[in-house]
Every structure is written in structure tokens, then in C-alpha cells.
Amino acid sequence: MRGLVLMAALTLLIGCGSAPEKQAEAPPPPPVKDDTALLLPLNRTSAKVVPNHLLGKSALPGGTIGDYDVDGLKYQLFVIETDSAQDAAILLLDLKATLKDPAYIAYMGGYFGTDAGGPVYVFAKAKYLAGVVGLSEDRADPIARQLAARLY
């Protein structure tokens, strides 16, 4: 009998100990599609896929960004492919919230503002969030229209 009581007590002591808790790891970001083919090819000097936080924005997922140079004038084009037009529209509003003095561009369904001291022209089309970084609105607009024509 004494052996059973001792075993029961030992079992309780062992059972009460807690196993070390595992830290919950954040899931890795979903793979990002390489949309380099959607970027304009003319004057592009490079393109890369950014796995997460495109443009350094924590609210943005990954996407594709291209660097451009026209006679010393440097700018970037970017494309983020989402699952739906609604997701792209939500990202547009998330990015708008980070822009200084965003102005609505009705015919593009987007915004023009500044971020980190530089101009940003951003719009949503279909399941894409896209834009031009580094050009004034009048210079970015025709390039944004050409980019929009490539998004389907």
C-alpha cells in the first residue's frame, strides 16, 4: 500500500512539472510571384522581387520593384499582386495612410503624395497595387498609365 501511495505521489509531482513552452514563430510570408514581366521594359536598369514589406512599409506584403534611369532621372516602378481586387484596394488605402498630403487621382483610382521626402504615385487595378516612386505627378502619370495597361 505504501508503495502505491509513493508511486501516486511521484506521478503527481512528475505530472505537475511544466514542459518548456515553445515560442510561437511567425509564419513565413507567402511566396511572392515574380511580376518583372509586368514592369515596363524601356529604361529599366534592374528588377527584383522583395519578399516582404515592399517600399519598406510594414503594411505592405512583398512584390516586384524595378529601377529606371532616363538621362540621369532615376525612379522606380512597383507591382504587388494580391488575391483579389478587394485586397488590392485595401493595400491602396494602407499605403495612402502613410503618404503625406495624398491627393486623389479619380481617373486612376489612386493617390499622389510624398513619402520619405520623395513623390509616390500609387493606384490599384484588378488584383494589383502598383505605382511610380521618385517622379513628379506630371511625369509619373503617363508612366503609370502605361504600367496600368499591362495589368490584367
Short mmCIF file of N, CA and C in Angstrom, two decimals:
data_model
loop_
_atom_site.label_atom_id
_atom_site.label_comp_id
_atom_site.label_asym_id
_atom_site.label_seq_id
_atom_site.Cartn_x
_atom_site.Cartn_y
_atom_site.Cartn_z
N MET A 1 0.82 -1.17 0.00
CA MET A 1 0.00 0.00 0.00
C MET A 1 0.87 1.25 0.00
N ARG A 2 1.90 1.20 0.85
CA ARG A 2 2.80 2.34 0.92
C ARG A 2 3.48 2.61 -0.41
N GLY A 3 3.78 1.54 -1.13
CA GLY A 3 4.41 1.68 -2.45
C GLY A 3 3.48 2.35 -3.43
N LEU A 4 2.20 2.04 -3.35
CA LEU A 4 1.23 2.66 -4.26
C LEU A 4 1.07 4.14 -3.98
N VAL A 5 1.04 4.51 -2.70
CA VAL A 5 0.92 5.91 -2.32
C VAL A 5 2.15 6.67 -2.78
N LEU A 6 3.31 6.08 -2.60
CA LEU A 6 4.55 6.71 -3.03
C LEU A 6 4.58 6.89 -4.55
N MET A 7 4.13 5.86 -5.28
CA MET A 7 4.09 5.96 -6.73
C MET A 7 3.10 7.02 -7.19
N ALA A 8 1.96 7.09 -6.54
CA ALA A 8 0.96 8.09 -6.89
C ALA A 8 1.49 9.49 -6.65
N ALA A 9 2.17 9.68 -5.52
CA ALA A 9 2.74 10.99 -5.20
C ALA A 9 3.81 11.36 -6.21
N LEU A 10 4.64 10.38 -6.58
CA LEU A 10 5.70 10.62 -7.56
C LEU A 10 5.10 10.97 -8.92
N THR A 11 4.04 10.28 -9.29
CA THR A 11 3.36 10.55 -10.55
C THR A 11 2.79 11.96 -10.56
N LEU A 12 2.21 12.38 -9.44
CA LEU A 12 1.67 13.73 -9.35
C LEU A 12 2.76 14.78 -9.48
N LEU A 13 3.87 14.55 -8.83
CA LEU A 13 4.98 15.50 -8.91
C LEU A 13 5.52 15.61 -10.33
N ILE A 14 5.66 14.49 -10.97
CA ILE A 14 6.16 14.50 -12.35
C ILE A 14 5.14 15.15 -13.28
N GLY A 15 3.88 14.85 -13.08
CA GLY A 15 2.82 15.39 -13.92
C GLY A 15 2.62 16.88 -13.75
N CYS A 16 2.95 17.42 -12.58
CA CYS A 16 2.75 18.84 -12.33
C CYS A 16 3.82 19.71 -12.96
N GLY A 17 4.95 19.11 -13.26
CA GLY A 17 6.02 19.89 -13.89
C GLY A 17 5.57 20.35 -15.26
N SER A 18 5.92 21.54 -15.61
CA SER A 18 5.52 22.03 -16.93
C SER A 18 6.68 21.89 -17.91
N ALA A 19 6.34 21.47 -19.08
CA ALA A 19 7.34 21.36 -20.13
C ALA A 19 7.70 22.77 -20.59
N PRO A 20 8.91 22.96 -21.05
CA PRO A 20 9.27 24.30 -21.53
C PRO A 20 8.36 24.70 -22.70
N GLU A 21 7.89 25.93 -22.62
CA GLU A 21 7.00 26.42 -23.66
C GLU A 21 7.81 26.78 -24.90
N LYS A 22 7.24 26.44 -26.04
CA LYS A 22 7.89 26.78 -27.30
C LYS A 22 7.41 28.16 -27.72
N GLN A 23 8.31 28.96 -28.18
CA GLN A 23 7.95 30.28 -28.68
C GLN A 23 7.20 30.12 -29.99
N ALA A 24 6.09 30.79 -30.10
CA ALA A 24 5.34 30.75 -31.35
C ALA A 24 6.09 31.58 -32.39
N GLU A 25 6.42 30.94 -33.47
CA GLU A 25 7.14 31.64 -34.52
C GLU A 25 6.14 32.20 -35.52
N ALA A 26 6.44 33.37 -36.02
CA ALA A 26 5.58 33.98 -37.04
C ALA A 26 5.69 33.14 -38.30
N PRO A 27 4.57 32.90 -38.95
CA PRO A 27 4.65 32.12 -40.19
C PRO A 27 5.42 32.91 -41.25
N PRO A 28 6.14 32.21 -42.09
CA PRO A 28 6.88 32.93 -43.13
C PRO A 28 5.90 33.59 -44.09
N PRO A 29 6.30 34.70 -44.71
CA PRO A 29 5.40 35.35 -45.66
C PRO A 29 5.14 34.40 -46.83
N PRO A 30 3.98 34.51 -47.45
CA PRO A 30 3.71 33.64 -48.60
C PRO A 30 4.68 33.95 -49.72
N PRO A 31 4.95 32.99 -50.57
CA PRO A 31 5.88 33.25 -51.67
C PRO A 31 5.35 34.37 -52.56
N VAL A 32 6.25 35.18 -53.05
CA VAL A 32 5.89 36.33 -53.87
C VAL A 32 6.15 35.99 -55.33
N LYS A 33 5.15 36.23 -56.15
CA LYS A 33 5.28 35.97 -57.58
C LYS A 33 6.19 37.01 -58.21
N ASP A 34 7.03 36.56 -59.10
CA ASP A 34 7.91 37.48 -59.83
C ASP A 34 7.11 38.09 -60.99
N ASP A 35 6.74 39.37 -60.83
CA ASP A 35 5.97 40.08 -61.84
C ASP A 35 6.83 41.02 -62.67
N THR A 36 8.10 40.68 -62.84
CA THR A 36 9.00 41.52 -63.63
C THR A 36 8.45 41.73 -65.04
N ALA A 37 7.81 40.73 -65.60
CA ALA A 37 7.27 40.84 -66.96
C ALA A 37 6.19 41.91 -67.07
N LEU A 38 5.57 42.29 -65.95
CA LEU A 38 4.54 43.33 -65.98
C LEU A 38 5.13 44.74 -65.95
N LEU A 39 6.37 44.85 -65.48
CA LEU A 39 7.02 46.17 -65.43
C LEU A 39 7.38 46.62 -66.84
N LEU A 40 7.45 47.91 -67.04
CA LEU A 40 7.83 48.44 -68.35
C LEU A 40 9.30 48.11 -68.63
N PRO A 41 9.60 47.60 -69.82
CA PRO A 41 10.98 47.22 -70.10
C PRO A 41 11.89 48.39 -70.48
N LEU A 42 11.32 49.45 -71.07
CA LEU A 42 12.13 50.56 -71.56
C LEU A 42 12.79 51.31 -70.40
N ASN A 43 14.09 51.51 -70.46
CA ASN A 43 14.90 52.25 -69.48
C ASN A 43 15.04 51.55 -68.13
N ARG A 44 14.63 50.29 -68.04
CA ARG A 44 14.79 49.56 -66.78
C ARG A 44 16.24 49.13 -66.63
N THR A 45 16.81 49.43 -65.47
CA THR A 45 18.20 49.05 -65.21
C THR A 45 18.30 47.80 -64.35
N SER A 46 17.25 47.51 -63.56
CA SER A 46 17.24 46.30 -62.75
C SER A 46 15.82 46.05 -62.26
N ALA A 47 15.61 44.83 -61.79
CA ALA A 47 14.32 44.47 -61.19
C ALA A 47 14.59 43.38 -60.17
N LYS A 48 13.79 43.39 -59.10
CA LYS A 48 13.95 42.35 -58.08
C LYS A 48 12.63 42.09 -57.39
N VAL A 49 12.54 40.91 -56.83
CA VAL A 49 11.37 40.53 -56.04
C VAL A 49 11.74 40.75 -54.58
N VAL A 50 10.90 41.50 -53.90
CA VAL A 50 11.10 41.78 -52.47
C VAL A 50 10.13 40.86 -51.72
N PRO A 51 10.64 40.01 -50.81
CA PRO A 51 9.78 39.02 -50.18
C PRO A 51 8.72 39.57 -49.22
N ASN A 52 8.97 40.73 -48.64
CA ASN A 52 8.01 41.29 -47.69
C ASN A 52 8.30 42.77 -47.49
N HIS A 53 7.29 43.53 -47.12
CA HIS A 53 7.42 44.96 -46.79
C HIS A 53 7.99 45.77 -47.95
N LEU A 54 7.36 45.67 -49.10
CA LEU A 54 7.80 46.45 -50.26
C LEU A 54 7.80 47.93 -49.89
N LEU A 55 8.73 48.67 -50.40
CA LEU A 55 8.93 50.09 -50.13
C LEU A 55 9.25 50.35 -48.66
N GLY A 56 9.63 49.31 -47.93
CA GLY A 56 9.96 49.45 -46.51
C GLY A 56 8.74 49.67 -45.64
N LYS A 57 7.55 49.37 -46.15
CA LYS A 57 6.30 49.60 -45.43
C LYS A 57 5.85 48.31 -44.76
N SER A 58 5.68 48.35 -43.44
CA SER A 58 5.26 47.15 -42.72
C SER A 58 3.86 46.71 -43.13
N ALA A 59 3.03 47.62 -43.63
CA ALA A 59 1.67 47.28 -44.04
C ALA A 59 1.62 46.60 -45.41
N LEU A 60 2.73 46.63 -46.15
CA LEU A 60 2.72 46.06 -47.49
C LEU A 60 3.39 44.69 -47.51
N PRO A 61 2.83 43.78 -48.30
CA PRO A 61 3.49 42.49 -48.49
C PRO A 61 4.64 42.66 -49.49
N GLY A 62 5.16 41.56 -49.94
CA GLY A 62 6.22 41.60 -50.94
C GLY A 62 5.67 41.90 -52.32
N GLY A 63 6.57 42.17 -53.23
CA GLY A 63 6.19 42.46 -54.60
C GLY A 63 7.42 42.59 -55.47
N THR A 64 7.23 43.10 -56.66
CA THR A 64 8.31 43.27 -57.63
C THR A 64 8.56 44.75 -57.82
N ILE A 65 9.84 45.13 -57.83
CA ILE A 65 10.20 46.54 -58.00
C ILE A 65 11.29 46.65 -59.05
N GLY A 66 11.15 47.64 -59.90
CA GLY A 66 12.14 47.86 -60.95
C GLY A 66 12.75 49.25 -60.81
N ASP A 67 14.03 49.33 -61.11
CA ASP A 67 14.74 50.61 -61.12
C ASP A 67 14.88 51.09 -62.56
N TYR A 68 14.69 52.40 -62.74
CA TYR A 68 14.72 53.00 -64.07
C TYR A 68 15.63 54.22 -64.07
N ASP A 69 16.21 54.50 -65.23
CA ASP A 69 17.08 55.66 -65.40
C ASP A 69 16.88 56.21 -66.80
N VAL A 70 16.40 57.45 -66.87
CA VAL A 70 16.21 58.13 -68.15
C VAL A 70 17.05 59.40 -68.10
N ASP A 71 18.17 59.37 -68.78
CA ASP A 71 19.06 60.53 -68.84
C ASP A 71 19.38 61.08 -67.46
N GLY A 72 19.69 60.19 -66.52
CA GLY A 72 20.06 60.60 -65.17
C GLY A 72 18.89 60.79 -64.22
N LEU A 73 17.67 60.73 -64.73
CA LEU A 73 16.48 60.82 -63.88
C LEU A 73 16.11 59.41 -63.44
N LYS A 74 16.26 59.14 -62.15
CA LYS A 74 16.03 57.80 -61.61
C LYS A 74 14.68 57.72 -60.91
N TYR A 75 14.00 56.61 -61.13
CA TYR A 75 12.72 56.36 -60.48
C TYR A 75 12.51 54.85 -60.39
N GLN A 76 11.41 54.45 -59.74
CA GLN A 76 11.09 53.04 -59.58
C GLN A 76 9.63 52.79 -59.93
N LEU A 77 9.37 51.60 -60.44
CA LEU A 77 8.01 51.11 -60.64
C LEU A 77 7.86 49.88 -59.75
N PHE A 78 6.67 49.70 -59.20
CA PHE A 78 6.44 48.51 -58.39
C PHE A 78 5.08 47.91 -58.68
N VAL A 79 4.99 46.60 -58.45
CA VAL A 79 3.75 45.85 -58.62
C VAL A 79 3.64 44.87 -57.46
N ILE A 80 2.48 44.88 -56.81
CA ILE A 80 2.17 43.89 -55.79
C ILE A 80 0.93 43.14 -56.28
N GLU A 81 1.07 41.84 -56.45
CA GLU A 81 -0.06 41.02 -56.87
C GLU A 81 -0.75 40.45 -55.64
N THR A 82 -2.06 40.68 -55.54
CA THR A 82 -2.84 40.19 -54.41
C THR A 82 -3.80 39.09 -54.89
N ASP A 83 -4.59 38.57 -53.98
CA ASP A 83 -5.55 37.53 -54.33
C ASP A 83 -6.80 38.07 -54.99
N SER A 84 -7.12 39.35 -54.78
CA SER A 84 -8.37 39.89 -55.32
C SER A 84 -8.26 41.40 -55.48
N ALA A 85 -9.21 41.96 -56.21
CA ALA A 85 -9.27 43.42 -56.37
C ALA A 85 -9.54 44.08 -55.02
N GLN A 86 -10.32 43.43 -54.18
CA GLN A 86 -10.60 43.98 -52.86
C GLN A 86 -9.32 44.06 -52.03
N ASP A 87 -8.49 43.04 -52.08
CA ASP A 87 -7.22 43.06 -51.35
C ASP A 87 -6.32 44.19 -51.85
N ALA A 88 -6.30 44.40 -53.17
CA ALA A 88 -5.50 45.48 -53.74
C ALA A 88 -6.02 46.84 -53.27
N ALA A 89 -7.35 46.99 -53.21
CA ALA A 89 -7.94 48.25 -52.75
C ALA A 89 -7.61 48.51 -51.28
N ILE A 90 -7.60 47.48 -50.47
CA ILE A 90 -7.24 47.64 -49.06
C ILE A 90 -5.79 48.06 -48.92
N LEU A 91 -4.91 47.45 -49.70
CA LEU A 91 -3.49 47.85 -49.66
C LEU A 91 -3.31 49.29 -50.12
N LEU A 92 -4.11 49.71 -51.10
CA LEU A 92 -4.06 51.10 -51.56
C LEU A 92 -4.36 52.05 -50.41
N LEU A 93 -5.39 51.74 -49.65
CA LEU A 93 -5.74 52.59 -48.51
C LEU A 93 -4.67 52.53 -47.41
N ASP A 94 -4.08 51.36 -47.22
CA ASP A 94 -2.99 51.24 -46.24
C ASP A 94 -1.80 52.11 -46.65
N LEU A 95 -1.46 52.10 -47.93
CA LEU A 95 -0.34 52.92 -48.40
C LEU A 95 -0.70 54.40 -48.37
N LYS A 96 -1.94 54.72 -48.73
CA LYS A 96 -2.39 56.12 -48.69
C LYS A 96 -2.20 56.71 -47.29
N ALA A 97 -2.48 55.90 -46.28
CA ALA A 97 -2.37 56.37 -44.89
C ALA A 97 -0.94 56.75 -44.52
N THR A 98 0.05 56.25 -45.25
CA THR A 98 1.45 56.57 -44.94
C THR A 98 1.97 57.75 -45.75
N LEU A 99 1.20 58.20 -46.74
CA LEU A 99 1.65 59.30 -47.59
C LEU A 99 1.34 60.64 -46.94
N LYS A 100 2.22 61.59 -47.19
CA LYS A 100 1.98 62.95 -46.72
C LYS A 100 1.19 63.68 -47.81
N ASP A 101 0.10 64.33 -47.41
CA ASP A 101 -0.75 65.09 -48.32
C ASP A 101 -1.17 64.30 -49.56
N PRO A 102 -1.78 63.12 -49.39
CA PRO A 102 -2.19 62.36 -50.58
C PRO A 102 -3.33 63.05 -51.31
N ALA A 103 -3.19 63.17 -52.61
CA ALA A 103 -4.23 63.76 -53.45
C ALA A 103 -4.85 62.64 -54.29
N TYR A 104 -6.17 62.59 -54.30
CA TYR A 104 -6.88 61.54 -55.04
C TYR A 104 -6.80 61.80 -56.53
N ILE A 105 -6.51 60.75 -57.29
CA ILE A 105 -6.47 60.83 -58.75
C ILE A 105 -7.64 59.99 -59.25
N ALA A 106 -8.75 60.65 -59.54
CA ALA A 106 -10.01 59.96 -59.82
C ALA A 106 -9.92 59.02 -61.02
N TYR A 107 -9.32 59.46 -62.13
CA TYR A 107 -9.31 58.64 -63.34
C TYR A 107 -8.40 57.42 -63.22
N MET A 108 -7.52 57.42 -62.21
CA MET A 108 -6.65 56.25 -61.99
C MET A 108 -7.10 55.45 -60.78
N GLY A 109 -7.96 56.02 -59.96
CA GLY A 109 -8.36 55.33 -58.74
C GLY A 109 -7.18 55.17 -57.81
N GLY A 110 -6.37 56.22 -57.72
CA GLY A 110 -5.17 56.15 -56.90
C GLY A 110 -4.86 57.46 -56.21
N TYR A 111 -3.63 57.58 -55.74
CA TYR A 111 -3.22 58.76 -54.98
C TYR A 111 -1.81 59.18 -55.38
N PHE A 112 -1.58 60.48 -55.22
CA PHE A 112 -0.22 61.02 -55.37
C PHE A 112 0.11 61.77 -54.08
N GLY A 113 1.25 61.46 -53.51
CA GLY A 113 1.69 62.12 -52.29
C GLY A 113 3.19 61.95 -52.13
N THR A 114 3.67 62.27 -50.95
CA THR A 114 5.10 62.10 -50.69
C THR A 114 5.30 61.15 -49.53
N ASP A 115 6.44 60.47 -49.59
CA ASP A 115 6.81 59.53 -48.55
C ASP A 115 8.32 59.54 -48.45
N ALA A 116 8.81 59.70 -47.25
CA ALA A 116 10.26 59.76 -47.01
C ALA A 116 10.91 60.81 -47.91
N GLY A 117 10.20 61.91 -48.09
CA GLY A 117 10.75 63.02 -48.85
C GLY A 117 10.63 62.89 -50.35
N GLY A 118 10.12 61.74 -50.85
CA GLY A 118 10.02 61.56 -52.29
C GLY A 118 8.59 61.37 -52.75
N PRO A 119 8.32 61.68 -54.02
CA PRO A 119 6.96 61.54 -54.55
C PRO A 119 6.60 60.08 -54.81
N VAL A 120 5.31 59.77 -54.57
CA VAL A 120 4.78 58.43 -54.81
C VAL A 120 3.43 58.56 -55.52
N TYR A 121 3.29 57.84 -56.62
CA TYR A 121 2.05 57.78 -57.39
C TYR A 121 1.61 56.32 -57.32
N VAL A 122 0.48 56.06 -56.71
CA VAL A 122 0.04 54.68 -56.47
C VAL A 122 -1.40 54.50 -56.90
N PHE A 123 -1.72 53.32 -57.43
CA PHE A 123 -3.08 53.01 -57.87
C PHE A 123 -3.32 51.51 -57.75
N ALA A 124 -4.60 51.16 -57.73
CA ALA A 124 -4.99 49.76 -57.73
C ALA A 124 -5.72 49.47 -59.03
N LYS A 125 -5.39 48.34 -59.63
CA LYS A 125 -6.09 47.89 -60.84
C LYS A 125 -6.21 46.38 -60.77
N ALA A 126 -7.43 45.91 -60.92
CA ALA A 126 -7.71 44.48 -60.80
C ALA A 126 -7.13 43.98 -59.49
N LYS A 127 -6.32 42.95 -59.52
CA LYS A 127 -5.77 42.40 -58.27
C LYS A 127 -4.37 42.94 -57.98
N TYR A 128 -4.03 44.07 -58.55
CA TYR A 128 -2.68 44.64 -58.39
C TYR A 128 -2.71 46.00 -57.69
N LEU A 129 -1.69 46.21 -56.88
CA LEU A 129 -1.36 47.54 -56.38
C LEU A 129 -0.06 47.89 -57.09
N ALA A 130 -0.02 49.04 -57.71
CA ALA A 130 1.16 49.40 -58.50
C ALA A 130 1.43 50.88 -58.35
N GLY A 131 2.63 51.28 -58.78
CA GLY A 131 2.92 52.69 -58.69
C GLY A 131 4.29 53.08 -59.20
N VAL A 132 4.50 54.38 -59.12
CA VAL A 132 5.73 55.03 -59.56
C VAL A 132 6.29 55.79 -58.37
N VAL A 133 7.56 55.60 -58.08
CA VAL A 133 8.21 56.28 -56.97
C VAL A 133 9.35 57.13 -57.51
N GLY A 134 9.38 58.40 -57.12
CA GLY A 134 10.51 59.25 -57.46
C GLY A 134 10.29 60.25 -58.57
N LEU A 135 9.09 60.32 -59.12
CA LEU A 135 8.80 61.29 -60.18
C LEU A 135 7.67 62.22 -59.75
N SER A 136 7.69 63.43 -60.27
CA SER A 136 6.60 64.37 -60.03
C SER A 136 5.32 63.80 -60.66
N GLU A 137 4.17 64.30 -60.22
CA GLU A 137 2.90 63.76 -60.72
C GLU A 137 2.79 63.86 -62.24
N ASP A 138 3.18 64.99 -62.81
CA ASP A 138 3.04 65.15 -64.26
C ASP A 138 3.95 64.20 -65.03
N ARG A 139 5.10 63.83 -64.47
CA ARG A 139 5.99 62.87 -65.14
C ARG A 139 5.58 61.43 -64.84
N ALA A 140 5.06 61.20 -63.64
CA ALA A 140 4.67 59.84 -63.25
C ALA A 140 3.39 59.39 -63.94
N ASP A 141 2.48 60.32 -64.22
CA ASP A 141 1.17 59.96 -64.76
C ASP A 141 1.24 59.16 -66.06
N PRO A 142 1.96 59.61 -67.10
CA PRO A 142 1.97 58.80 -68.34
C PRO A 142 2.64 57.44 -68.14
N ILE A 143 3.61 57.36 -67.25
CA ILE A 143 4.27 56.09 -66.98
C ILE A 143 3.32 55.16 -66.22
N ALA A 144 2.58 55.73 -65.27
CA ALA A 144 1.60 54.95 -64.52
C ALA A 144 0.51 54.41 -65.45
N ARG A 145 0.10 55.20 -66.42
CA ARG A 145 -0.91 54.76 -67.38
C ARG A 145 -0.39 53.58 -68.22
N GLN A 146 0.88 53.68 -68.62
CA GLN A 146 1.47 52.57 -69.39
C GLN A 146 1.55 51.31 -68.53
N LEU A 147 1.93 51.47 -67.27
CA LEU A 147 2.00 50.34 -66.36
C LEU A 147 0.62 49.74 -66.16
N ALA A 148 -0.39 50.58 -65.97
CA ALA A 148 -1.76 50.12 -65.76
C ALA A 148 -2.26 49.30 -66.95
N ALA A 149 -1.85 49.68 -68.15
CA ALA A 149 -2.27 48.97 -69.35
C ALA A 149 -1.72 47.55 -69.39
N ARG A 150 -0.65 47.29 -68.66
CA ARG A 150 -0.03 45.95 -68.63
C ARG A 150 -0.64 45.04 -67.57
N LEU A 151 -1.42 45.62 -66.67
CA LEU A 151 -2.01 44.85 -65.57
C LEU A 151 -3.38 44.33 -66.01
N TYR A 152 -3.58 43.07 -65.88
CA TYR A 152 -4.83 42.47 -66.34
C TYR A 152 -5.39 41.54 -65.30
#
